[in-house]
mmCIF file of C-alpha atoms and ligand atoms in Angstrom:
data_model
loop_
_atom_site.group_PDB
_atom_site.id
_atom_site.type_symbol
_atom_site.label_atom_id
_atom_site.label_comp_id
_atom_site.label_asym_id
_atom_site.label_seq_id
_atom_site.Cartn_x
_atom_site.Cartn_y
_atom_site.Cartn_z
ATOM 1 C CA MET A 11 1.191 -12.807 -15.942
ATOM 2 C CA VAL A 12 0.144 -11.863 -19.152
ATOM 3 C CA CYS A 13 2.789 -9.180 -19.232
ATOM 4 C CA HIS A 14 4.827 -12.166 -19.849
ATOM 5 C CA ARG A 15 6.549 -12.169 -23.638
ATOM 6 C CA ALA A 16 5.899 -16.351 -23.367
ATOM 7 C CA SER A 17 4.178 -17.031 -26.536
ATOM 8 C CA ASP A 18 1.936 -19.521 -24.613
ATOM 9 C CA ARG A 19 0.732 -16.715 -21.932
ATOM 10 C CA PHE A 20 -2.672 -17.098 -23.118
ATOM 11 C CA ALA A 21 -2.887 -20.277 -24.071
ATOM 12 C CA LEU A 22 -1.686 -21.024 -20.109
ATOM 13 C CA LEU A 23 -3.899 -18.539 -18.968
ATOM 14 C CA TYR A 24 -7.260 -19.994 -20.942
ATOM 15 C CA ARG A 25 -5.860 -23.770 -19.668
ATOM 16 C CA LEU A 26 -5.856 -22.412 -15.999
ATOM 17 C CA LEU A 27 -9.137 -20.724 -15.783
ATOM 18 C CA TRP A 28 -10.722 -23.438 -17.316
ATOM 19 C CA ARG A 29 -9.724 -25.849 -15.246
ATOM 20 C CA ILE A 30 -10.257 -23.512 -11.848
ATOM 21 C CA SER A 31 -13.742 -22.974 -13.674
ATOM 22 C CA ARG A 32 -13.943 -26.953 -13.127
ATOM 23 C CA GLY A 33 -13.643 -26.481 -9.727
ATOM 24 C CA GLU A 34 -9.892 -26.615 -9.258
ATOM 25 C CA ARG A 35 -10.036 -23.736 -6.812
ATOM 26 C CA HIS A 36 -6.519 -24.058 -5.002
ATOM 27 C CA LEU A 37 -4.998 -24.919 -8.204
ATOM 28 C CA LEU A 38 -2.303 -22.140 -8.126
ATOM 29 C CA GLU A 39 -1.375 -22.995 -4.805
ATOM 30 C CA ASN A 40 -0.568 -26.677 -6.218
ATOM 31 C CA PRO A 41 3.425 -27.018 -6.510
ATOM 32 C CA ALA A 42 3.178 -30.123 -7.919
ATOM 33 C CA ASP A 43 1.252 -28.629 -10.978
ATOM 34 C CA SER A 44 3.132 -28.145 -14.022
ATOM 35 C CA ASP A 45 0.821 -25.231 -15.397
ATOM 36 C CA ALA A 46 0.409 -23.593 -12.323
ATOM 37 C CA MET A 47 3.935 -23.465 -11.547
ATOM 38 C CA ARG A 48 4.751 -21.946 -15.147
ATOM 39 C CA ALA A 49 1.927 -19.054 -14.257
ATOM 40 C CA VAL A 50 3.304 -18.512 -11.148
ATOM 41 C CA ARG A 51 7.191 -18.338 -12.796
ATOM 42 C CA TYR A 52 5.994 -15.826 -15.093
ATOM 43 C CA ALA A 53 4.364 -13.457 -12.487
ATOM 44 C CA LYS A 54 7.393 -13.625 -10.745
ATOM 45 C CA ALA A 55 9.171 -12.911 -13.814
ATOM 46 C CA VAL A 56 6.975 -9.790 -14.478
ATOM 47 C CA ASP A 57 7.182 -8.565 -11.160
ATOM 48 C CA ARG A 58 10.853 -8.787 -11.237
ATOM 49 C CA ASP A 59 10.736 -6.758 -14.569
ATOM 50 C CA VAL A 60 8.448 -4.233 -12.826
ATOM 51 C CA TYR A 61 10.772 -3.720 -9.804
ATOM 52 C CA ARG A 62 13.578 -3.278 -12.166
ATOM 53 C CA MET A 63 12.444 -0.731 -13.794
ATOM 54 C CA HIS A 64 11.416 1.336 -11.037
ATOM 55 C CA ALA A 65 14.646 1.014 -9.896
ATOM 56 C CA TYR A 66 16.968 1.389 -12.878
ATOM 57 C CA VAL A 67 14.929 4.200 -15.005
ATOM 58 C CA ARG A 68 16.946 7.445 -14.611
ATOM 59 C CA PHE A 69 15.341 10.107 -16.292
ATOM 60 C CA ALA A 70 17.347 12.772 -18.098
ATOM 61 C CA ARG A 71 16.832 16.438 -18.869
ATOM 62 C CA CYS A 72 15.954 16.482 -22.681
ATOM 63 C CA GLU A 73 13.984 19.570 -24.615
ATOM 64 C CA MET A 74 11.370 18.131 -26.687
ATOM 65 C CA GLU A 75 9.009 20.803 -28.767
ATOM 66 C CA GLY A 76 10.872 23.760 -27.346
ATOM 67 C CA ALA A 77 10.021 22.387 -23.620
ATOM 68 C CA GLU A 78 12.292 20.830 -21.171
ATOM 69 C CA LEU A 79 11.230 17.407 -19.908
ATOM 70 C CA PHE A 80 12.434 14.279 -18.203
ATOM 71 C CA ALA A 81 12.783 11.356 -20.588
ATOM 72 C CA THR A 82 14.521 8.192 -20.433
ATOM 73 C CA TRP A 83 15.123 5.254 -22.553
ATOM 74 C CA HIS A 84 14.116 1.629 -20.669
ATOM 75 C CA GLU A 85 14.351 -2.018 -22.333
ATOM 76 C CA PRO A 86 12.245 -4.460 -20.035
ATOM 77 C CA GLN A 87 12.594 -7.442 -20.702
ATOM 78 C CA HIS A 88 8.304 -7.701 -20.715
ATOM 79 C CA ARG A 89 5.333 -5.859 -21.563
ATOM 80 C CA ILE A 90 5.284 -3.913 -18.389
ATOM 81 C CA LEU A 91 4.727 -0.603 -19.300
ATOM 82 C CA ARG A 92 1.569 0.236 -18.637
ATOM 83 C CA LEU A 93 1.460 -2.210 -15.161
ATOM 84 C CA ALA A 94 5.148 -0.468 -14.386
ATOM 85 C CA THR A 95 4.008 3.339 -14.886
ATOM 86 C CA PRO A 96 1.504 4.299 -12.076
ATOM 87 C CA PHE A 97 4.351 3.881 -9.709
ATOM 88 C CA PHE A 98 5.887 7.360 -11.957
ATOM 89 C CA VAL A 99 3.106 8.944 -11.672
ATOM 90 C CA ASN A 100 3.279 8.999 -7.925
ATOM 91 C CA ARG A 101 6.916 9.881 -7.151
ATOM 92 C CA PHE A 102 7.008 12.068 -10.344
ATOM 93 C CA ASN A 103 3.727 13.750 -10.186
ATOM 94 C CA ASN A 104 5.163 17.554 -10.095
ATOM 95 C CA MET A 105 7.526 17.162 -13.256
ATOM 96 C CA ASP A 106 6.706 15.839 -17.101
ATOM 97 C CA TRP A 107 8.171 13.174 -18.220
ATOM 98 C CA LEU A 108 8.601 10.410 -20.916
ATOM 99 C CA ILE A 109 9.261 6.838 -20.651
ATOM 100 C CA ALA A 110 9.683 5.530 -24.210
ATOM 101 C CA THR A 111 10.584 1.842 -24.776
ATOM 102 C CA PRO A 112 10.957 -0.753 -27.628
ATOM 103 C CA ASP A 113 6.531 -1.565 -26.369
ATOM 104 C CA GLY A 114 5.702 1.931 -26.340
ATOM 105 C CA THR A 115 5.985 4.842 -24.841
ATOM 106 C CA ALA A 116 4.417 6.260 -21.707
ATOM 107 C CA ALA A 117 4.018 10.439 -21.305
ATOM 108 C CA TRP A 118 3.172 11.988 -18.308
ATOM 109 C CA ARG A 119 2.313 16.045 -19.035
ATOM 110 C CA GLU A 120 0.327 18.588 -17.409
ATOM 111 C CA LYS A 121 -0.757 16.066 -14.833
ATOM 112 C CA ARG A 122 -2.160 13.938 -18.266
ATOM 113 C CA LEU A 123 -1.133 10.297 -18.628
ATOM 114 C CA THR A 124 -0.491 8.894 -22.173
ATOM 115 C CA PHE A 125 0.793 5.693 -23.490
ATOM 116 C CA GLY A 126 2.037 5.912 -27.509
ATOM 117 C CA PRO A 127 3.475 3.764 -29.874
ATOM 118 C CA PRO A 128 6.983 2.915 -29.813
ATOM 119 C CA ALA A 129 9.169 6.682 -30.501
ATOM 120 C CA ALA A 130 12.571 6.884 -31.016
ATOM 121 C CA ARG A 131 15.296 7.234 -28.032
ATOM 122 C CA PRO A 132 15.100 10.722 -26.671
ATOM 123 C CA PRO A 133 18.242 12.883 -27.134
ATOM 124 C CA LYS A 134 19.963 13.408 -24.137
ATOM 125 C CA VAL A 135 21.135 16.405 -22.758
ATOM 126 C CA ASP A 136 24.254 16.168 -20.800
ATOM 127 C CA ASP A 137 23.437 16.587 -17.386
ATOM 128 C CA ASN A 138 26.110 16.700 -14.838
ATOM 129 C CA VAL A 139 24.320 17.704 -12.272
ATOM 130 C CA LEU A 140 21.739 14.928 -11.980
ATOM 131 C CA ASP A 141 24.284 12.362 -13.672
ATOM 132 C CA GLY A 142 26.917 13.358 -11.210
ATOM 133 C CA LEU A 143 23.811 12.460 -7.805
ATOM 134 C CA TRP A 144 23.663 9.024 -8.947
ATOM 135 C CA THR A 145 26.595 8.466 -9.214
ATOM 136 C CA ALA A 146 27.804 9.456 -6.015
ATOM 137 C CA TYR A 147 24.987 8.371 -4.971
ATOM 138 C CA TYR A 148 25.860 4.608 -5.940
ATOM 139 C CA ARG A 149 29.756 4.893 -5.096
ATOM 140 C CA THR A 150 28.804 5.725 -1.315
ATOM 141 C CA THR A 151 26.577 2.659 -1.423
ATOM 142 C CA PHE A 152 28.560 0.410 -2.797
ATOM 143 C CA ASN A 153 30.195 -2.451 -0.407
ATOM 144 C CA PRO A 154 33.451 -3.692 -1.438
ATOM 145 C CA ALA A 155 33.170 -6.456 1.163
ATOM 146 C CA ARG A 156 29.900 -7.549 -0.239
ATOM 147 C CA LEU A 157 31.091 -7.570 -4.064
ATOM 148 C CA ARG A 158 29.634 -10.738 -5.967
ATOM 149 C CA VAL A 159 30.000 -10.156 -9.500
ATOM 150 C CA SER A 160 27.406 -12.414 -10.551
ATOM 151 C CA ALA A 161 24.355 -11.625 -8.273
ATOM 152 C CA MET A 162 25.297 -8.167 -9.058
ATOM 153 C CA MET A 163 24.936 -8.865 -13.115
ATOM 154 C CA ALA A 164 21.700 -11.234 -12.129
ATOM 155 C CA GLN A 165 20.050 -8.270 -10.439
ATOM 156 C CA MET A 166 21.203 -4.982 -12.608
ATOM 157 C CA PRO A 167 21.227 -6.580 -16.091
ATOM 158 C CA LYS A 168 23.392 -5.232 -18.755
ATOM 159 C CA ARG A 169 20.864 -4.068 -20.966
ATOM 160 C CA HIS A 170 19.950 -1.313 -18.603
ATOM 161 C CA TRP A 171 23.820 -0.147 -17.910
ATOM 162 C CA ALA A 172 23.329 2.199 -21.145
ATOM 163 C CA THR A 173 20.973 4.783 -19.194
ATOM 164 C CA MET A 174 22.054 4.293 -15.815
ATOM 165 C CA PRO A 175 25.083 6.869 -15.205
ATOM 166 C CA GLU A 176 26.603 5.119 -12.177
ATOM 167 C CA THR A 177 27.340 2.392 -14.339
ATOM 168 C CA ALA A 178 30.523 4.126 -15.883
ATOM 169 C CA SER A 179 31.814 3.811 -12.125
ATOM 170 C CA ILE A 180 31.318 -0.314 -11.862
ATOM 171 C CA ARG A 181 34.442 -1.366 -13.400
ATOM 172 C CA GLY A 182 36.719 1.031 -11.148
ATOM 173 C CA LEU A 183 34.881 0.304 -8.204
ATOM 174 C CA VAL A 184 35.172 -3.440 -8.557
ATOM 175 C CA ARG A 185 38.533 -3.076 -9.722
ATOM 176 C CA ASN A 186 39.516 -1.586 -6.775
ATOM 177 C CA ALA A 187 37.031 -3.979 -4.327
ATOM 178 C CA GLY A 188 39.626 -6.270 -2.834
ATOM 179 C CA LYS A 189 41.848 -3.236 -1.655
ATOM 180 C CA ARG A 190 39.226 -1.285 -0.071
ATOM 181 C CA VAL A 191 38.039 -4.415 1.928
ATOM 182 C CA THR A 192 41.772 -4.859 3.164
ATOM 183 C CA ASP A 193 42.249 -1.159 4.276
ATOM 184 C CA MET A 194 39.269 -1.719 6.096
ATOM 185 C CA ASN A 195 40.024 -4.459 7.585
ATOM 186 C CA ALA A 196 43.039 -2.494 9.063
ATOM 187 C CA CYS A 197 40.784 0.045 10.296
ATOM 188 C CA SER A 198 39.483 -0.851 14.297
ATOM 189 C CA PRO A 199 35.786 -1.604 14.030
ATOM 190 C CA GLU A 200 33.348 1.004 15.522
ATOM 191 C CA PRO A 201 31.729 -0.960 18.218
ATOM 192 C CA PRO A 202 27.655 -1.570 18.062
ATOM 193 C CA PRO A 203 25.788 0.453 20.567
ATOM 194 C CA ALA A 204 25.880 -1.653 24.046
ATOM 195 C CA TYR A 205 23.219 -4.081 24.931
ATOM 196 C CA ALA A 206 22.336 -1.609 27.921
ATOM 197 C CA GLU A 207 22.584 1.319 25.381
ATOM 198 C CA ARG A 208 19.421 0.241 23.623
ATOM 199 C CA LEU A 209 17.331 -0.663 26.424
ATOM 200 C CA ALA A 210 17.761 2.456 27.722
ATOM 201 C CA LYS A 211 16.718 4.486 24.381
ATOM 202 C CA ARG A 212 13.732 2.179 24.224
ATOM 203 C CA MET A 213 12.881 2.892 27.645
ATOM 204 C CA ALA A 214 13.617 6.252 26.865
ATOM 205 C CA ALA A 215 10.972 6.216 24.280
ATOM 206 C CA VAL A 216 8.301 5.159 26.885
ATOM 207 C CA GLU A 217 6.586 8.519 27.277
ATOM 208 C CA GLU A 218 5.376 9.775 30.907
ATOM 209 C CA PRO A 219 1.677 10.376 30.366
ATOM 210 C CA ALA A 220 1.036 13.601 31.569
ATOM 211 C CA GLY A 221 -2.807 13.727 34.187
ATOM 212 C CA LYS A 222 -5.033 10.636 35.170
ATOM 213 C CA VAL A 223 -4.331 7.831 32.962
ATOM 214 C CA GLU A 224 -6.560 4.956 32.609
ATOM 215 C CA PRO A 225 -5.550 1.499 34.277
ATOM 216 C CA LEU A 226 -5.284 -0.224 31.116
ATOM 217 C CA ASP A 227 -3.035 2.503 29.370
ATOM 218 C CA ALA A 228 -0.697 2.323 32.289
ATOM 219 C CA LEU A 229 -0.496 -1.177 32.236
ATOM 220 C CA ARG A 230 -0.020 -1.055 28.538
ATOM 221 C CA ARG A 231 3.065 1.408 29.091
ATOM 222 C CA GLU A 232 4.573 -1.074 31.735
ATOM 223 C CA VAL A 233 4.360 -3.921 28.960
ATOM 224 C CA GLU A 234 5.997 -1.880 26.475
ATOM 225 C CA ALA A 235 8.487 -1.037 28.910
ATOM 226 C CA CYS A 236 8.878 -4.874 29.830
ATOM 227 C CA ARG A 237 12.413 -6.907 29.726
ATOM 228 C CA LEU A 238 11.242 -9.715 31.862
ATOM 229 C CA CYS A 239 12.588 -12.235 29.719
ATOM 230 C CA PRO A 240 14.968 -11.928 26.617
ATOM 231 C CA LEU A 241 12.304 -11.827 24.378
ATOM 232 C CA HIS A 242 11.603 -7.969 24.027
ATOM 233 C CA ALA A 243 15.077 -7.197 22.605
ATOM 234 C CA PRO A 244 15.179 -8.246 18.883
ATOM 235 C CA ALA A 245 10.889 -7.594 18.838
ATOM 236 C CA THR A 246 9.491 -4.181 17.402
ATOM 237 C CA GLN A 247 7.024 -3.493 20.438
ATOM 238 C CA ALA A 248 5.393 -5.351 22.798
ATOM 239 C CA VAL A 249 1.880 -5.875 21.345
ATOM 240 C CA PHE A 250 -0.789 -4.980 24.076
ATOM 241 C CA GLY A 251 -4.227 -6.134 24.007
ATOM 242 C CA GLU A 252 -7.076 -4.429 22.653
ATOM 243 C CA GLY A 253 -10.853 -3.845 23.510
ATOM 244 C CA PRO A 254 -13.356 -2.381 25.429
ATOM 245 C CA ARG A 255 -12.029 -1.085 29.351
ATOM 246 C CA GLU A 256 -14.582 -3.659 30.681
ATOM 247 C CA SER A 257 -15.535 -6.734 28.308
ATOM 248 C CA ASP A 258 -17.437 -9.796 28.988
ATOM 249 C CA LEU A 259 -15.904 -11.709 26.695
ATOM 250 C CA MET A 260 -12.148 -12.326 26.015
ATOM 251 C CA PHE A 261 -9.765 -14.006 24.071
ATOM 252 C CA VAL A 262 -6.213 -14.836 25.004
ATOM 253 C CA GLY A 263 -4.028 -16.124 21.725
ATOM 254 C CA GLU A 264 -0.164 -17.281 21.620
ATOM 255 C CA GLN A 265 2.040 -14.411 20.784
ATOM 256 C CA PRO A 266 2.202 -11.788 18.026
ATOM 257 C CA GLY A 267 3.331 -12.908 14.855
ATOM 258 C CA ASP A 268 5.071 -10.495 12.424
ATOM 259 C CA HIS A 269 2.481 -8.486 11.485
ATOM 260 C CA GLU A 270 1.629 -7.651 14.780
ATOM 261 C CA ASP A 271 5.425 -7.328 15.652
ATOM 262 C CA LEU A 272 5.042 -4.416 12.969
ATOM 263 C CA GLU A 273 1.902 -2.957 13.615
ATOM 264 C CA GLY A 274 1.790 -3.463 17.257
ATOM 265 C CA ARG A 275 -1.594 -5.063 17.720
ATOM 266 C CA PRO A 276 -3.367 -8.674 18.313
ATOM 267 C CA PHE A 277 -4.316 -10.786 15.448
ATOM 268 C CA VAL A 278 -3.674 -8.418 12.507
ATOM 269 C CA GLY A 279 -1.834 -10.773 10.328
ATOM 270 C CA PRO A 280 -3.125 -14.188 8.234
ATOM 271 C CA ALA A 281 -4.070 -15.797 11.557
ATOM 272 C CA GLY A 282 -5.984 -12.473 12.223
ATOM 273 C CA GLN A 283 -7.749 -12.636 9.311
ATOM 274 C CA VAL A 284 -9.192 -15.857 9.864
ATOM 275 C CA PHE A 285 -10.329 -15.148 13.327
ATOM 276 C CA ASP A 286 -12.365 -11.914 11.845
ATOM 277 C CA ARG A 287 -13.969 -14.081 9.835
ATOM 278 C CA ALA A 288 -15.033 -16.578 12.342
ATOM 279 C CA LEU A 289 -15.866 -13.262 14.444
ATOM 280 C CA ALA A 290 -18.183 -12.360 12.021
ATOM 281 C CA ASP A 291 -19.419 -15.821 11.582
ATOM 282 C CA ALA A 292 -20.184 -16.324 15.346
ATOM 283 C CA GLY A 293 -22.083 -12.813 15.309
ATOM 284 C CA ILE A 294 -19.399 -11.388 17.728
ATOM 285 C CA ASP A 295 -18.709 -7.841 17.084
ATOM 286 C CA ARG A 296 -14.603 -7.662 17.463
ATOM 287 C CA SER A 297 -14.952 -4.040 18.770
ATOM 288 C CA LYS A 298 -17.058 -5.446 21.754
ATOM 289 C CA VAL A 299 -14.842 -7.810 22.606
ATOM 290 C CA TYR A 300 -11.281 -8.150 24.128
ATOM 291 C CA VAL A 301 -8.211 -9.634 22.311
ATOM 292 C CA THR A 302 -4.754 -10.126 23.730
ATOM 293 C CA ASN A 303 -2.083 -12.904 23.596
ATOM 294 C CA ALA A 304 -0.430 -14.991 26.391
ATOM 295 C CA VAL A 305 2.868 -13.666 25.625
ATOM 296 C CA LYS A 306 3.292 -9.796 24.108
ATOM 297 C CA HIS A 307 6.508 -10.176 22.271
ATOM 298 C CA PHE A 308 7.228 -11.980 18.967
ATOM 299 C CA LYS A 309 9.171 -14.584 19.361
ATOM 300 C CA PHE A 310 10.922 -15.411 16.249
ATOM 301 C CA GLU A 311 14.193 -16.873 14.052
ATOM 302 C CA MET A 312 15.885 -15.251 11.023
ATOM 303 C CA ARG A 313 15.645 -17.775 8.119
ATOM 304 C CA GLY A 314 17.521 -15.502 4.979
ATOM 305 C CA LYS A 315 15.475 -12.435 5.483
ATOM 306 C CA ARG A 316 11.843 -13.916 7.474
ATOM 307 C CA ARG A 317 11.599 -13.837 10.618
ATOM 308 C CA VAL A 318 9.889 -16.935 11.306
ATOM 309 C CA HIS A 319 7.739 -17.714 14.464
ATOM 310 C CA SER A 320 9.216 -19.602 17.256
ATOM 311 C CA LYS A 321 7.178 -21.138 19.923
ATOM 312 C CA PRO A 322 7.373 -19.283 23.353
ATOM 313 C CA SER A 323 8.543 -21.698 26.200
ATOM 314 C CA GLU A 324 6.665 -22.613 28.990
ATOM 315 C CA GLY A 325 9.297 -20.134 30.925
ATOM 316 C CA GLU A 326 8.556 -17.384 28.799
ATOM 317 C CA VAL A 327 4.712 -17.928 28.893
ATOM 318 C CA ALA A 328 5.207 -18.259 32.578
ATOM 319 C CA LYS A 329 7.045 -14.997 32.770
ATOM 320 C CA CYS A 330 4.224 -12.727 30.635
ATOM 321 C CA ARG A 331 1.173 -14.266 32.855
ATOM 322 C CA PHE A 332 2.037 -11.846 34.955
ATOM 323 C CA TRP A 333 0.755 -9.441 32.768
ATOM 324 C CA LEU A 334 -2.220 -11.325 31.403
ATOM 325 C CA GLN A 335 -3.456 -11.168 34.969
ATOM 326 C CA ARG A 336 -2.907 -8.288 36.053
ATOM 327 C CA GLU A 337 -5.221 -7.509 32.149
ATOM 328 C CA ILE A 338 -7.630 -10.054 33.255
ATOM 329 C CA ALA A 339 -8.002 -8.105 36.356
ATOM 330 C CA LEU A 340 -8.512 -4.725 34.762
ATOM 331 C CA VAL A 341 -11.028 -6.074 31.924
ATOM 332 C CA LYS A 342 -12.726 -8.582 33.973
ATOM 333 C CA PRO A 343 -14.582 -10.573 31.323
ATOM 334 C CA LYS A 344 -17.047 -13.392 32.524
ATOM 335 C CA LEU A 345 -15.982 -15.621 29.904
ATOM 336 C CA ILE A 346 -12.461 -16.053 28.539
ATOM 337 C CA VAL A 347 -11.290 -17.958 25.446
ATOM 338 C CA ALA A 348 -8.147 -19.733 24.709
ATOM 339 C CA LEU A 349 -6.780 -19.767 21.377
ATOM 340 C CA GLY A 350 -4.691 -22.556 21.079
ATOM 341 C CA ALA A 351 -2.930 -24.936 23.786
ATOM 342 C CA THR A 352 -0.433 -21.846 24.001
ATOM 343 C CA ALA A 353 -3.067 -19.546 25.254
ATOM 344 C CA ALA A 354 -4.315 -22.390 27.919
ATOM 345 C CA LEU A 355 -0.917 -22.539 29.344
ATOM 346 C CA GLY A 356 -0.536 -19.202 29.930
ATOM 347 C CA LEU A 357 -4.132 -18.593 31.511
ATOM 348 C CA THR A 358 -3.908 -21.639 34.005
ATOM 349 C CA GLY A 359 -0.092 -22.536 34.035
ATOM 350 C CA ARG A 360 -1.004 -26.029 32.986
ATOM 351 C CA ARG A 361 -0.735 -28.046 29.434
ATOM 352 C CA LEU A 362 -4.320 -29.005 28.529
ATOM 353 C CA ALA A 363 -5.521 -30.881 25.750
ATOM 354 C CA VAL A 364 -6.936 -28.957 23.436
ATOM 355 C CA THR A 365 -8.813 -30.762 21.030
ATOM 356 C CA ARG A 366 -10.468 -33.390 24.244
ATOM 357 C CA ASP A 367 -11.133 -30.290 26.294
ATOM 358 C CA ARG A 368 -12.713 -28.299 23.195
ATOM 359 C CA GLY A 369 -15.923 -26.482 23.380
ATOM 360 C CA LEU A 370 -16.557 -27.071 27.063
ATOM 361 C CA VAL A 371 -17.392 -23.439 29.642
ATOM 362 C CA VAL A 372 -15.532 -24.962 32.723
ATOM 363 C CA PRO A 373 -14.673 -22.302 35.649
ATOM 364 C CA PHE A 374 -11.094 -20.757 35.824
ATOM 365 C CA ASN A 375 -10.924 -18.876 39.386
ATOM 366 C CA SER A 376 -13.970 -16.386 39.749
ATOM 367 C CA ILE A 377 -14.121 -16.170 35.726
ATOM 368 C CA SER A 378 -14.900 -19.176 33.657
ATOM 369 C CA LEU A 379 -12.577 -20.495 30.213
ATOM 370 C CA LEU A 380 -13.179 -22.411 27.084
ATOM 371 C CA VAL A 381 -10.658 -23.419 24.853
ATOM 372 C CA THR A 382 -11.028 -24.161 21.296
ATOM 373 C CA VAL A 383 -8.149 -24.406 18.447
ATOM 374 C CA HIS A 384 -5.548 -21.529 17.462
ATOM 375 C CA PRO A 385 -7.104 -19.824 14.417
ATOM 376 C CA SER A 386 -3.464 -20.091 12.679
ATOM 377 C CA TYR A 387 -4.370 -24.252 13.475
ATOM 378 C CA LEU A 388 -7.130 -23.977 10.348
ATOM 379 C CA LEU A 389 -4.762 -22.235 7.940
ATOM 380 C CA ARG A 390 -1.870 -25.302 8.191
ATOM 381 C CA LEU A 391 -4.534 -28.105 7.419
ATOM 382 C CA PRO A 392 -3.854 -29.049 3.944
ATOM 383 C CA ASP A 393 -6.786 -30.821 3.035
ATOM 384 C CA GLN A 394 -9.738 -28.355 2.201
ATOM 385 C CA ASN A 395 -12.665 -30.581 3.374
ATOM 386 C CA ALA A 396 -10.927 -30.879 6.607
ATOM 387 C CA ALA A 397 -10.170 -27.536 7.019
ATOM 388 C CA GLU A 398 -13.861 -26.524 6.057
ATOM 389 C CA ALA A 399 -15.271 -28.693 8.843
ATOM 390 C CA GLU A 400 -12.421 -27.801 11.561
ATOM 391 C CA TYR A 401 -13.104 -23.726 10.415
ATOM 392 C CA GLY A 402 -16.954 -24.571 11.173
ATOM 393 C CA ARG A 403 -16.259 -26.441 14.559
ATOM 394 C CA PHE A 404 -14.248 -22.997 15.336
ATOM 395 C CA VAL A 405 -17.331 -20.833 14.724
ATOM 396 C CA GLU A 406 -19.710 -23.520 16.769
ATOM 397 C CA ASP A 407 -16.556 -22.758 19.923
ATOM 398 C CA LEU A 408 -17.242 -19.113 19.146
ATOM 399 C CA LYS A 409 -20.694 -18.880 19.060
ATOM 400 C CA ALA A 410 -21.472 -20.807 22.537
ATOM 401 C CA ALA A 411 -19.007 -18.704 23.685
ATOM 402 C CA GLN A 412 -20.878 -15.983 22.745
ATOM 403 C CA SER A 413 -24.204 -17.605 23.850
ATOM 404 C CA TRP A 414 -23.022 -18.022 27.240
ATOM 405 C CA CYS A 415 -21.991 -14.729 28.148
ATOM 406 C CA GLY A 416 -25.830 -14.040 27.653
ATOM 407 C CA ALA A 417 -25.149 -11.401 24.223
HETATM 408 N N1 LIG B 9 -1.201 -14.905 16.389
HETATM 409 C C1 LIG B 9 -1.513 -15.441 17.969
HETATM 410 O O1 LIG B 9 -1.563 -16.110 18.789
HETATM 411 N N2 LIG B 9 -1.351 -13.642 18.354
HETATM 412 C C2 LIG B 9 -1.682 -12.875 17.122
HETATM 413 O O2 LIG B 9 -2.295 -11.477 17.639
HETATM 414 C C3 LIG B 9 -1.387 -12.929 16.251
HETATM 415 C C4 LIG B 9 -1.090 -14.529 15.625
#
């Protein structure tokens, strides 16, 4: 935010810090606070500008003090040179380069980064190879059917065009876009791979193990190839449980979320962070307990580009019970902790009133069961005091589970 060019940025920052130091700890999350929202707006504008710098800088070969150097001129909207430069150090570590801006220069020479005062625009050597590559890249990725000139101009402001060789071809591409779309429509479409074909690919990806396999690993492989319900199709992968092969204590959540789906591990996203903190506060070592979910695939709906969690239906939970029961039979826990109503449903086949029945150890088949809230419930509580009190109760439930197991 301090990189923003607005003249009131330091006054605003001072005010925010003062208020935070006076106890408004969650000030920046308050959408009704004008200071907080202005700060967020400034920070976003700076982030956007950094993104543009990373995307639109085009180095050109040039000569400086007798040596070949890759140089560029860039006009950022905000004072972001120092903020944006580490990206170029990482990306172009093996070449010498210079980025000149109206606010100053950044130079990477002989593996040393220096910042200097503003310099003149570096002289560019005509470079047909580099310029040609950028232009060819742009022409091949330009999709005339998706053309929205106003969005394009907002995304790639004109002040950057002078240093981007590919922009010379924009006018022609825009002019011909209509005709290209008509021509494309006239071609017959290429059908997407059939559903069965996609499935076959996924099944083939589940490797055949060599030699003797741990029963839990064998079960994991079966779950990875599961198609008992349609949730497997849009999900990245099945998320199987993790933990020691035989654990006294087993935790069951609802279903993997966005992070878990991408990483392939349970409870690694925001709810997982709350869960980890509560385990630590209850004195439970996560590596010594088994953690899994009632449903093994992420169920979501798309909102724009975001995958938003969607609650699994009773039918989906019932289908996945097949896996959960086999997992329990192998892990042989003394006590299972159901995190939330869906976990309790997956385990017992019944809808339980979590807030009424929580914290009590009850017999469950030949094992025992303790029901408590789901960690994401704690994340949703808007009132700070209520959230803290509920978190405390959650930790108490975990402690009760731990002491029941005799740990
Ligand atoms: N919520 C769950 O119930 N399980 C996970 O693994 C992550 C979030």
